[in-house]
Coordinates of C-alpha atoms (C1' of nucleotides) in Angstrom, one line a residue:
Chain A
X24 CA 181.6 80.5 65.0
X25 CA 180.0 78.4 62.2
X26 CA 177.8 81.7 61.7
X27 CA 180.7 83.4 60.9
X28 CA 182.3 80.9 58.5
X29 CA 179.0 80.5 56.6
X30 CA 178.3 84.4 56.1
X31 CA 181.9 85.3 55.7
X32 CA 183.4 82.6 53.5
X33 CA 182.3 81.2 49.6
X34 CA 183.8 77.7 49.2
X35 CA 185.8 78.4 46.3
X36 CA 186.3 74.7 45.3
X37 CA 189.4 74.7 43.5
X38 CA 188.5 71.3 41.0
X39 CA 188.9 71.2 37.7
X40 CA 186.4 69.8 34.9
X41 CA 188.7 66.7 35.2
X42 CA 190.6 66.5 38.8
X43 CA 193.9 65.4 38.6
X44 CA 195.2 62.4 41.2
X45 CA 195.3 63.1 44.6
X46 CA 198.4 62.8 46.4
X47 CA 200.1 63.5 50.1
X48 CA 201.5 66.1 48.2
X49 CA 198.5 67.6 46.8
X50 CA 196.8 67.1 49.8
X51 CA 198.9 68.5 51.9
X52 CA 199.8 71.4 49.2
X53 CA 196.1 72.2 49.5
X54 CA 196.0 72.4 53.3
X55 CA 198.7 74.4 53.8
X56 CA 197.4 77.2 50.9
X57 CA 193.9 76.7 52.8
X58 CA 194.8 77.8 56.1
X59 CA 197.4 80.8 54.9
X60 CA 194.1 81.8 53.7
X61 CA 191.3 81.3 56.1
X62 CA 193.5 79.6 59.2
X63 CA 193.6 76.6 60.5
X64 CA 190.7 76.0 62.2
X65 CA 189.3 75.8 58.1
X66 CA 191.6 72.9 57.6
X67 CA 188.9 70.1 58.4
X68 CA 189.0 66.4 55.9
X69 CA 185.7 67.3 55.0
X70 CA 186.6 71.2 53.5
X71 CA 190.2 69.9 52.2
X72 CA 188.1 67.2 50.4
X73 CA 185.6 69.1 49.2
X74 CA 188.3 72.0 48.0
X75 CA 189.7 69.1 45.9
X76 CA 186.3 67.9 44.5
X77 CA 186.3 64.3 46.6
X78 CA 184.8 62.6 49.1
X79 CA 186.1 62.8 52.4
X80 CA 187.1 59.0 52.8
X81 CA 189.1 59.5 49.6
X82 CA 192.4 61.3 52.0
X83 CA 191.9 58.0 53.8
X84 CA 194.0 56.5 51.6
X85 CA 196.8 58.9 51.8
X86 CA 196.8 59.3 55.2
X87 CA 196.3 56.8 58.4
X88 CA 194.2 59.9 60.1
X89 CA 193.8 63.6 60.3
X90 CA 197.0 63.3 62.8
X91 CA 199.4 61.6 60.2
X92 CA 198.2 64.5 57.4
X93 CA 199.1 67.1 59.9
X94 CA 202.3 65.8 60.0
X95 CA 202.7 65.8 56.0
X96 CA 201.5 69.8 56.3
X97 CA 204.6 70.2 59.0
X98 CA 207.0 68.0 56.3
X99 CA 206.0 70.0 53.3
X100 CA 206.7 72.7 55.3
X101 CA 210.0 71.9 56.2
X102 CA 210.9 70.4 53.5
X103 CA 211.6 74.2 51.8
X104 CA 214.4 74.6 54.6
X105 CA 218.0 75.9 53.3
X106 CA 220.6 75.4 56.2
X107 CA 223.6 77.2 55.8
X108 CA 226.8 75.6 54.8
X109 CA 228.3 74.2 57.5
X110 CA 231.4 76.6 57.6
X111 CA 235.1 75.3 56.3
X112 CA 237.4 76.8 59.2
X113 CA 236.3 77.0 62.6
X114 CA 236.9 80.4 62.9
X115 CA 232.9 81.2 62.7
X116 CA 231.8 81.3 66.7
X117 CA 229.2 79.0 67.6
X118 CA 226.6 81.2 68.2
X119 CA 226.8 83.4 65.2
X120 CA 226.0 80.0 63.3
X121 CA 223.5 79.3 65.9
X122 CA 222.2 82.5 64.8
X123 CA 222.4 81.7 61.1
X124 CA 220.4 78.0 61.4
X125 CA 217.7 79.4 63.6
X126 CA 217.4 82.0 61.8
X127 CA 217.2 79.6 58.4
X128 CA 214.5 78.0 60.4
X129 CA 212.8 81.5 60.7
X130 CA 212.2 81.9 57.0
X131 CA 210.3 78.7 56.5
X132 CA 208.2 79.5 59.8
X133 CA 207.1 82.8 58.6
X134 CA 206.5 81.5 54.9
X135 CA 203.3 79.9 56.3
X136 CA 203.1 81.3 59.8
X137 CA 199.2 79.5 60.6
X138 CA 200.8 76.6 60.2
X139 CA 204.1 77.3 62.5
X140 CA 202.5 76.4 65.5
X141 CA 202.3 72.7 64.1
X142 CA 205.8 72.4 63.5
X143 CA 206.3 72.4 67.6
X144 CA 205.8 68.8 68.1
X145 CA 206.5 67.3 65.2
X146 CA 210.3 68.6 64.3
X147 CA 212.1 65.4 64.7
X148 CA 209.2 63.2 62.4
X149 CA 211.0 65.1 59.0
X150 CA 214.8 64.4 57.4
X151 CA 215.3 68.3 57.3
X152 CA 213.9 68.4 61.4
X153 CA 216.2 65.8 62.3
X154 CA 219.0 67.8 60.2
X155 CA 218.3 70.6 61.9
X156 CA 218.3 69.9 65.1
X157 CA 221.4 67.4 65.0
X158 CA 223.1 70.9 63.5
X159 CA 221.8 73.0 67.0
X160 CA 222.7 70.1 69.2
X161 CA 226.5 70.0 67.7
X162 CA 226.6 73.8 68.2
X163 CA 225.7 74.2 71.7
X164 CA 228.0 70.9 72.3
X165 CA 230.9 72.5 70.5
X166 CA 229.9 75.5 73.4
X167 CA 230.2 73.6 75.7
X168 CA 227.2 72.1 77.4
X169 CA 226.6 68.6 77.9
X170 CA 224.5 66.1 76.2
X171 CA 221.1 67.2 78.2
X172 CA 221.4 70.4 78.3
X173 CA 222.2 70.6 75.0
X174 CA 218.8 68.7 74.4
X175 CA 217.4 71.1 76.5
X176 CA 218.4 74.4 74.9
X177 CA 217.7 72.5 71.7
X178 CA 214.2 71.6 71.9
X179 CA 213.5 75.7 73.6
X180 CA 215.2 76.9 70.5
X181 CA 212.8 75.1 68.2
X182 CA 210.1 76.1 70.1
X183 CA 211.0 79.5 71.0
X184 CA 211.0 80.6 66.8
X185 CA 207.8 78.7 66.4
X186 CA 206.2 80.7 69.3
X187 CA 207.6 83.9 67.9
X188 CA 206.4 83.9 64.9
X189 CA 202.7 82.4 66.3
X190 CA 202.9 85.1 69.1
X191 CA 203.5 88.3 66.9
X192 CA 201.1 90.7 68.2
X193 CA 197.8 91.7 66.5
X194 CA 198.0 89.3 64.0
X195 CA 195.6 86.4 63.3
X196 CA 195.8 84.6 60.1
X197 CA 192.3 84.1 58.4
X198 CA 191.0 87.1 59.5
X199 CA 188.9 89.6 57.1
X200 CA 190.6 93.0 57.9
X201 CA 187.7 94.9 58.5
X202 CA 187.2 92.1 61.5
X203 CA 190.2 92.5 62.5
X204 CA 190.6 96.3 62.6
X205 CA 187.4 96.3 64.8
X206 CA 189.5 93.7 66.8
X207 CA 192.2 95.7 67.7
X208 CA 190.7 98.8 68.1
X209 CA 188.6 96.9 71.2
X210 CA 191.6 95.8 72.2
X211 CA 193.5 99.1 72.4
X212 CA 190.3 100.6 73.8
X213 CA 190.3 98.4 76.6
X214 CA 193.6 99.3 77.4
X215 CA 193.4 103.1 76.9
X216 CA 190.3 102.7 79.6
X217 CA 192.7 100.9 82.1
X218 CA 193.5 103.3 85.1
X219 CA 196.4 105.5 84.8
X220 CA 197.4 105.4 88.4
X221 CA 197.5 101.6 88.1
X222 CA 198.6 101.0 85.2
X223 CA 201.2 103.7 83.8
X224 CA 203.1 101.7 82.0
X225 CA 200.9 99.3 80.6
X226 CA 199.2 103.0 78.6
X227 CA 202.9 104.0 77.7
X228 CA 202.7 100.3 75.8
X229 CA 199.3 100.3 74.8
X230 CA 199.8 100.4 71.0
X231 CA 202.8 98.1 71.2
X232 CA 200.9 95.6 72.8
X233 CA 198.1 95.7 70.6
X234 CA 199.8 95.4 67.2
X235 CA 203.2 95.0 66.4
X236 CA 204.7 98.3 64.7
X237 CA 207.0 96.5 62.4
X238 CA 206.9 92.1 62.7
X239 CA 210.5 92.1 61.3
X240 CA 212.0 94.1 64.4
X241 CA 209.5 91.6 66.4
X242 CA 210.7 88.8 65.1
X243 CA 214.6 89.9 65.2
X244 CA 214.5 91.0 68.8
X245 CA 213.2 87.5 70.0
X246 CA 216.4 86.0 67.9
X247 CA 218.9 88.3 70.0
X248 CA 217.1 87.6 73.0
X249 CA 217.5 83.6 72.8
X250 CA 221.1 83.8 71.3
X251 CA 222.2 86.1 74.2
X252 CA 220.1 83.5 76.2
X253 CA 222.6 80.6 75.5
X254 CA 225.6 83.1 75.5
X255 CA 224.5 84.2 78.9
X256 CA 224.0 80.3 80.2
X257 CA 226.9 79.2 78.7
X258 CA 229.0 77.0 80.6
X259 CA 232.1 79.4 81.9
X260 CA 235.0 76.7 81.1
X261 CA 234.2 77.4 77.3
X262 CA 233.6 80.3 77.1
X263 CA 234.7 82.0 73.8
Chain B
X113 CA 190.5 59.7 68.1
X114 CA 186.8 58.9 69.5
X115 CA 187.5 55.6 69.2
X116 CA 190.4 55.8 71.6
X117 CA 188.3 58.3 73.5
X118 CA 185.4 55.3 74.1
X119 CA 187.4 52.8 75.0
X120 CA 189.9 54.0 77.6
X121 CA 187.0 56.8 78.8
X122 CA 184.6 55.8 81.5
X123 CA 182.2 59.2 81.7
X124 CA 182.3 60.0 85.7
X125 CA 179.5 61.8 86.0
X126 CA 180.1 64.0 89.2
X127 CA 176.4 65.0 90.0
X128 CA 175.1 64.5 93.5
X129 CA 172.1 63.5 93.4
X130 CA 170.9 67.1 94.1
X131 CA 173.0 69.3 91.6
X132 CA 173.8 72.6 93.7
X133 CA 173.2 75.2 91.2
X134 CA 174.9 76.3 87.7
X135 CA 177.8 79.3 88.0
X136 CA 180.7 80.5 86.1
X137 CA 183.0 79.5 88.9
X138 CA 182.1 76.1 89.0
X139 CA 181.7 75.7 85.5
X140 CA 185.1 76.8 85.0
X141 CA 186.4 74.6 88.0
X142 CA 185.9 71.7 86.6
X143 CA 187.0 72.4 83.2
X144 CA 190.3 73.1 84.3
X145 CA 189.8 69.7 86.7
X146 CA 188.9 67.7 83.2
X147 CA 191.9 69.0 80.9
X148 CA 194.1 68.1 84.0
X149 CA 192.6 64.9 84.3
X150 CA 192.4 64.3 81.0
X151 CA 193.4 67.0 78.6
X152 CA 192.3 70.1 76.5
X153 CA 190.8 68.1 73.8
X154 CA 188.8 66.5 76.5
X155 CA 187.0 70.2 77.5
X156 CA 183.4 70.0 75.5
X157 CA 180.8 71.8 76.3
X158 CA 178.8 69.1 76.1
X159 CA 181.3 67.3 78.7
X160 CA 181.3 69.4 81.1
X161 CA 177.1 70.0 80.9
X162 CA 177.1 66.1 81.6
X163 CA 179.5 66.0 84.1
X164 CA 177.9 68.8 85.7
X165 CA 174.5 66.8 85.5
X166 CA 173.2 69.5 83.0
X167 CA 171.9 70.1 79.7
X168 CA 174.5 71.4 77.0
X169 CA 172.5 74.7 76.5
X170 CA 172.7 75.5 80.0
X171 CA 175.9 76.3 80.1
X172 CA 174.9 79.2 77.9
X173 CA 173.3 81.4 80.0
X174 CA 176.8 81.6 81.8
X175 CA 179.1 82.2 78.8
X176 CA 178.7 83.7 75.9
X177 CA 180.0 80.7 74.2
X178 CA 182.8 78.8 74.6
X179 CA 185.5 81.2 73.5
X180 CA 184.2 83.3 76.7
X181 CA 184.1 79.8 78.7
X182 CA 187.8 79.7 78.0
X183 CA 188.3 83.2 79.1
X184 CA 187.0 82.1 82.3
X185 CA 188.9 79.1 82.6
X186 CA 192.2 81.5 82.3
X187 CA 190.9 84.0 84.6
X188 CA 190.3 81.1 87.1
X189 CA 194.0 80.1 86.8
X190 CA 195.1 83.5 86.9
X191 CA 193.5 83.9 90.3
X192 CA 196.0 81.8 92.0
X193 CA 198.9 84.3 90.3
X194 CA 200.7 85.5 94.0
X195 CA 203.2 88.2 93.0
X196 CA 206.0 89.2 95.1
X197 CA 205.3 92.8 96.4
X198 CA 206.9 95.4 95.3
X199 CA 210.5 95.9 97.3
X200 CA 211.1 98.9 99.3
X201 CA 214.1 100.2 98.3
X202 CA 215.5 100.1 94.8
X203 CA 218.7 97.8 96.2
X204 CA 217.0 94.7 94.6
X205 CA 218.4 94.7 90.8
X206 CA 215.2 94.4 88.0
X207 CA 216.3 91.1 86.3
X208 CA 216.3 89.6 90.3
X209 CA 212.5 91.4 90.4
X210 CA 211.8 90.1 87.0
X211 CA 212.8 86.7 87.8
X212 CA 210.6 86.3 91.0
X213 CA 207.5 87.4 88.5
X214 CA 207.8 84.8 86.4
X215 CA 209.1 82.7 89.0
X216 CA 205.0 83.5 90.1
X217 CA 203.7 83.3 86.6
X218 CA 205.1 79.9 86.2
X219 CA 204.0 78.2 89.6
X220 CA 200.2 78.9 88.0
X221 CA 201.2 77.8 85.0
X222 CA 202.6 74.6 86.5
X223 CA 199.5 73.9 88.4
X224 CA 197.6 73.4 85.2
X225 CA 200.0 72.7 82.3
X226 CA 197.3 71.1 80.3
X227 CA 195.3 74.7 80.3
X228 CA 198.5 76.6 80.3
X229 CA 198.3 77.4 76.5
X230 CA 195.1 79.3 77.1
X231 CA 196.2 81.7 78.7
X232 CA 198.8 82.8 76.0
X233 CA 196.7 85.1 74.2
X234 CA 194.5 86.1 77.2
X235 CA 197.0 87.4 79.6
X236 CA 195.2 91.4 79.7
X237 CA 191.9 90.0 79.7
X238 CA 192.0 89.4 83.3
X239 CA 192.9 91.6 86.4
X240 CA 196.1 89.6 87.8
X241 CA 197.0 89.5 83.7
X242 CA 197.1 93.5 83.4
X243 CA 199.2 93.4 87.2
X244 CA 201.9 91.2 85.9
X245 CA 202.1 92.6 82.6
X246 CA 202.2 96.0 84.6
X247 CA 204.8 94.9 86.7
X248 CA 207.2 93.6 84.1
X249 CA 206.9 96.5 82.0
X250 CA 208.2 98.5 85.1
X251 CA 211.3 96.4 85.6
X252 CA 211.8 96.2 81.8
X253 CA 211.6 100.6 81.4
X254 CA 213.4 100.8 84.8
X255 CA 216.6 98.4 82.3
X256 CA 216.0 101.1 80.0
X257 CA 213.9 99.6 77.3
X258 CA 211.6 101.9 75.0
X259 CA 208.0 101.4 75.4
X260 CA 207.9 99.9 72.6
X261 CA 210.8 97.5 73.5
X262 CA 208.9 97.1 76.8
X263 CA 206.1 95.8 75.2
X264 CA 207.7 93.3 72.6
X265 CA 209.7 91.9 75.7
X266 CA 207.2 91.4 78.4
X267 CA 204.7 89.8 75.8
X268 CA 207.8 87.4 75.2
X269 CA 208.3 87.1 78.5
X270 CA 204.4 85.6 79.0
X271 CA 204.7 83.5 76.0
X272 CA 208.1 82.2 76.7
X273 CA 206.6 80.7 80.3
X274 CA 203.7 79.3 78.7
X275 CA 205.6 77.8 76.1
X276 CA 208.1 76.3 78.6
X277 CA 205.7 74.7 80.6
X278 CA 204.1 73.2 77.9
X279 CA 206.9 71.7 75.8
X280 CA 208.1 70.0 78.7
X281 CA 209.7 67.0 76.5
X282 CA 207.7 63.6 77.2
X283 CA 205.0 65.3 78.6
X284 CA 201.4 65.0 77.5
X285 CA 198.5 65.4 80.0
X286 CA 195.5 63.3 79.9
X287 CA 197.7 60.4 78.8
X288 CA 197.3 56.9 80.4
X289 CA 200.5 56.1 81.7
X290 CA 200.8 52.5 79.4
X291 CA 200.3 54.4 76.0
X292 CA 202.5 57.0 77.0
X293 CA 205.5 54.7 77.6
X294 CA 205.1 53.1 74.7
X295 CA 204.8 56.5 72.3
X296 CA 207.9 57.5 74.5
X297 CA 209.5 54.0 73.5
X298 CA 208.7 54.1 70.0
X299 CA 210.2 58.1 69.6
X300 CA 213.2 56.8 71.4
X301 CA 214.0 53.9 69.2
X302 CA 213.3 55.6 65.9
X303 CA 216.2 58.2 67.6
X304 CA 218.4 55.7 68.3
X305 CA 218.1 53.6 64.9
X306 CA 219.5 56.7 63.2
X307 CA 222.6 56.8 61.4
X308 CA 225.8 57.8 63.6
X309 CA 227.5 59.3 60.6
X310 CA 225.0 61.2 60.6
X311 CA 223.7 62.2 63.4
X312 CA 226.3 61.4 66.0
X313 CA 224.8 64.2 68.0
X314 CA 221.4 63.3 68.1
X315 CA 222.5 59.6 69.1
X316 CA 224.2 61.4 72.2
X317 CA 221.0 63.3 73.4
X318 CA 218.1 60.9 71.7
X319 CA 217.3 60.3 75.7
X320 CA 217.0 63.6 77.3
X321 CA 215.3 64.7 73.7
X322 CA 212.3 61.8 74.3
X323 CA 211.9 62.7 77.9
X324 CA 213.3 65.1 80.5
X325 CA 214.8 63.7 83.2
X326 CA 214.1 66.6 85.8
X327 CA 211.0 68.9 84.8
X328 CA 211.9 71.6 87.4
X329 CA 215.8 70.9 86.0
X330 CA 214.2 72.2 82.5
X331 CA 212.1 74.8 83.5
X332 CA 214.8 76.7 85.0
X333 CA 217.1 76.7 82.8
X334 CA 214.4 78.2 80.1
X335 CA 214.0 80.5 83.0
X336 CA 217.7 81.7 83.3
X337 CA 217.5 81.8 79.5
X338 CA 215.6 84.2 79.5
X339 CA 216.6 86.5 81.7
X340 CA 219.9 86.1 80.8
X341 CA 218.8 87.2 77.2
X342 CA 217.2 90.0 78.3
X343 CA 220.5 91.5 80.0
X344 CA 222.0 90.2 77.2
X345 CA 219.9 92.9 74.9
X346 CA 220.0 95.7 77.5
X347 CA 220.3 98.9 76.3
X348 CA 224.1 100.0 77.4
X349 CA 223.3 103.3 78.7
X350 CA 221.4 101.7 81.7
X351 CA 223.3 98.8 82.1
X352 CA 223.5 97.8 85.6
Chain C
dA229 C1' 195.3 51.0 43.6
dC230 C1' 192.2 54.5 44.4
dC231 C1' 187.8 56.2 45.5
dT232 C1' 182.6 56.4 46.9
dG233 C1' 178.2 55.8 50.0
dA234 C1' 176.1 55.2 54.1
dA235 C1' 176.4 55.3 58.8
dC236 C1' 178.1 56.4 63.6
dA237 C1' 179.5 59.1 67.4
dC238 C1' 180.7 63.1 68.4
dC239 C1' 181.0 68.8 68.1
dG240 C1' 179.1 74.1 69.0
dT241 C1' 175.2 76.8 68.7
dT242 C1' 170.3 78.9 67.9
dC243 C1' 165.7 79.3 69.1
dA244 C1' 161.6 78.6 71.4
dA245 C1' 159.8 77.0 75.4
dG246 C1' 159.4 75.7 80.3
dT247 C1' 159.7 76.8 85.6
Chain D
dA23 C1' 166.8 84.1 86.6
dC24 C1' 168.0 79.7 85.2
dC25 C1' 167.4 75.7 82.6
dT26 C1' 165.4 72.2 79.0
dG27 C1' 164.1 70.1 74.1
dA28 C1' 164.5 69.8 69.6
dA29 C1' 167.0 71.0 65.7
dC30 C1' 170.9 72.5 62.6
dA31 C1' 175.2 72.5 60.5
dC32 C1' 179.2 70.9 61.1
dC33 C1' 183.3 67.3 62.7
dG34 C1' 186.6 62.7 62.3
dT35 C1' 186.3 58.0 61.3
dT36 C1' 184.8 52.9 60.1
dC37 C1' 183.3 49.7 57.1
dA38 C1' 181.7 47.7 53.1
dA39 C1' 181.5 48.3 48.4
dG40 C1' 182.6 50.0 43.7
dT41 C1' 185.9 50.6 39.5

DNA sequence: ACCTGAACACCGTTCAAGT
DNA sequence: ACCTGAACACCGTTCAAGT
């Protein structure tokens, strides 16, 4: 593993001649370009220090621990989140608006998807989280279920978009290309090899299993899946 | 976070005073005994080499390293996995089939919750993996999903379990019991000192968003979710 | 207010050597 | 075949000190 990183990877140390301040912001600015590039595993204090030309202790002073600067990745992150309006007449039905916030949350998600996967414990520590979620909450009230389940359906909703967009086949952010072509062409290997008798249709899926023909029909189908979800659970007194 | 570690930790070595010998099995064992006892973060290899009464390197000449130690912890989970046989006649619809598979899938997962992230990307690296995988493709083609369709759904299906049983709200394993009633506290008051203009609907569900009052309550209804999206998105032609 | 230096208690892993 | 010893290159974090 550290083999890897030392033969694969030049520290390009992005400091100037004269560094400018540190801040949360920078700081967290930094980690979040970092592991778009090289994942998050990279994102250590040490390599986010050394990236800005400082000693590690330095982020100390920004942040309580490397717990508290993960949540100022997940707030920059969310802090680029546009909502929709929320919609003048009521004539819009719940779950098309469902649709639209979710969806709203999508975009941020897949902005910096090696980061996503943070955002799954950590929505309601950020102003935009809380707005967020207090926007789902209202919509599958106005549907008609009750305060828990509402909480419920909430909280899967949040974490079914992070895990999509973390779960999208064949893809591993920070990975070379040639490393990862070898990668998946194991992996479909493997499959091809399985038994036929067995396993019919896990060769008819082969390919679709090992890397996902097109992310955006991925990513879309997992949206229509947890909005027919609620429309399916839905409480039948309100149904509309 | 070592600090916490070495305070609240005493290291229970469990070697007899004979060790009986090394093995994958048993090296696995009891890494799935220490994340349930104590969490993921808690797996080391060094750890588990002194808990096992044993060197650090020894471990070695079992797994590869300890992405392959991993493997094998998922494998040993995935060994439990008792899926319903296969009905005789075709009178049983697929979503009821479907259902009772993941009805399986998550009784394993539930076992462990602290290792049930593992397992997300790891499913077809293990026999029982490729069966359920197998199985749900079946019952998804059978609906009258593409291959390809097949594919995106079942690897939802998987990663929608997993994700369930770990974002059980409240829930974090390995947790003494004092420090996690006061994190749950402190994320219920900072809910509740919110502003009801604002967020009148988080007010209402700040409780069942801290902690959930019935895990199996929660579980379900992701489970119904799901396969209530998935005949949600059913092709029409084979709608049945 | 903002950052450095030195130190501590951990990691995973390699390589050569022991039985 | 199975395990140990010593070493290496990393971690996060504390504490005292510098400007």
């Amino acid at each position: 593993m550290y083999a890897v990183e030392l033969s694969t990877v030049t520290r390009k140390k992005t400091e100037a001649p004269v560094r400018e301040r540190l801040s949360r912001e920078t700081i967290a600015d930094g980690a979040v370009a970092l592991a778009d590039a090289e994942g998050l595993d990279a994102v250590t204090i040490r390599r986010l220090a050394s990236d800005q030309g400082v000693t590690p202790m330095a982020l100390y002073w920004h942040f309580r621990d490397k717990e508290r600067l993960i949540d100022g990745i997940v707030e920059r992150l969310l802090a680029d989140l546009v909502l929709p309006r929320r919609p003048e007449t009521s004539s819009v039905p719940w779950h098309v608006q469902l649709r639209e916030i979710l969806d709203a949350l999508l975009v941020v998600l897949r902005n910096h998807p090696a980061v996503a996967e943070l955002v799954h414990t950590r929505i309601l520590r950020s102003d935009p989280g809380l707005e967020i979620t207090e926007r789902t909450l209202g919509l599958l009230r106005e549907a008609g279920f009750s305060a828990e389940q509402a909480a419920q359906l909430a909280i899967q909703a949040l974490s079914t978009m992070v895990t999509l967009v973390a779960s999208v086949p064949g893809k591993q952010v920070g990975e070379a290309t040639d490393v990862q072509d070898q990668r998946l062409r194991a992996k479909r290997a493997s499959l091809q090899a399985l038994s036929p008798e067995r396993y019919p249709y896990l060769l008819a899926s082969a390919d679709a299993l090992t890397v996902c023909a097109s992310e955006p029909e991925y990513i879309d189908l997992g949206l229509d899946l947890f909005i027919a979800g609620v429309r399916g659970v839905q409480p039948d007194l309100a149904r509309k």
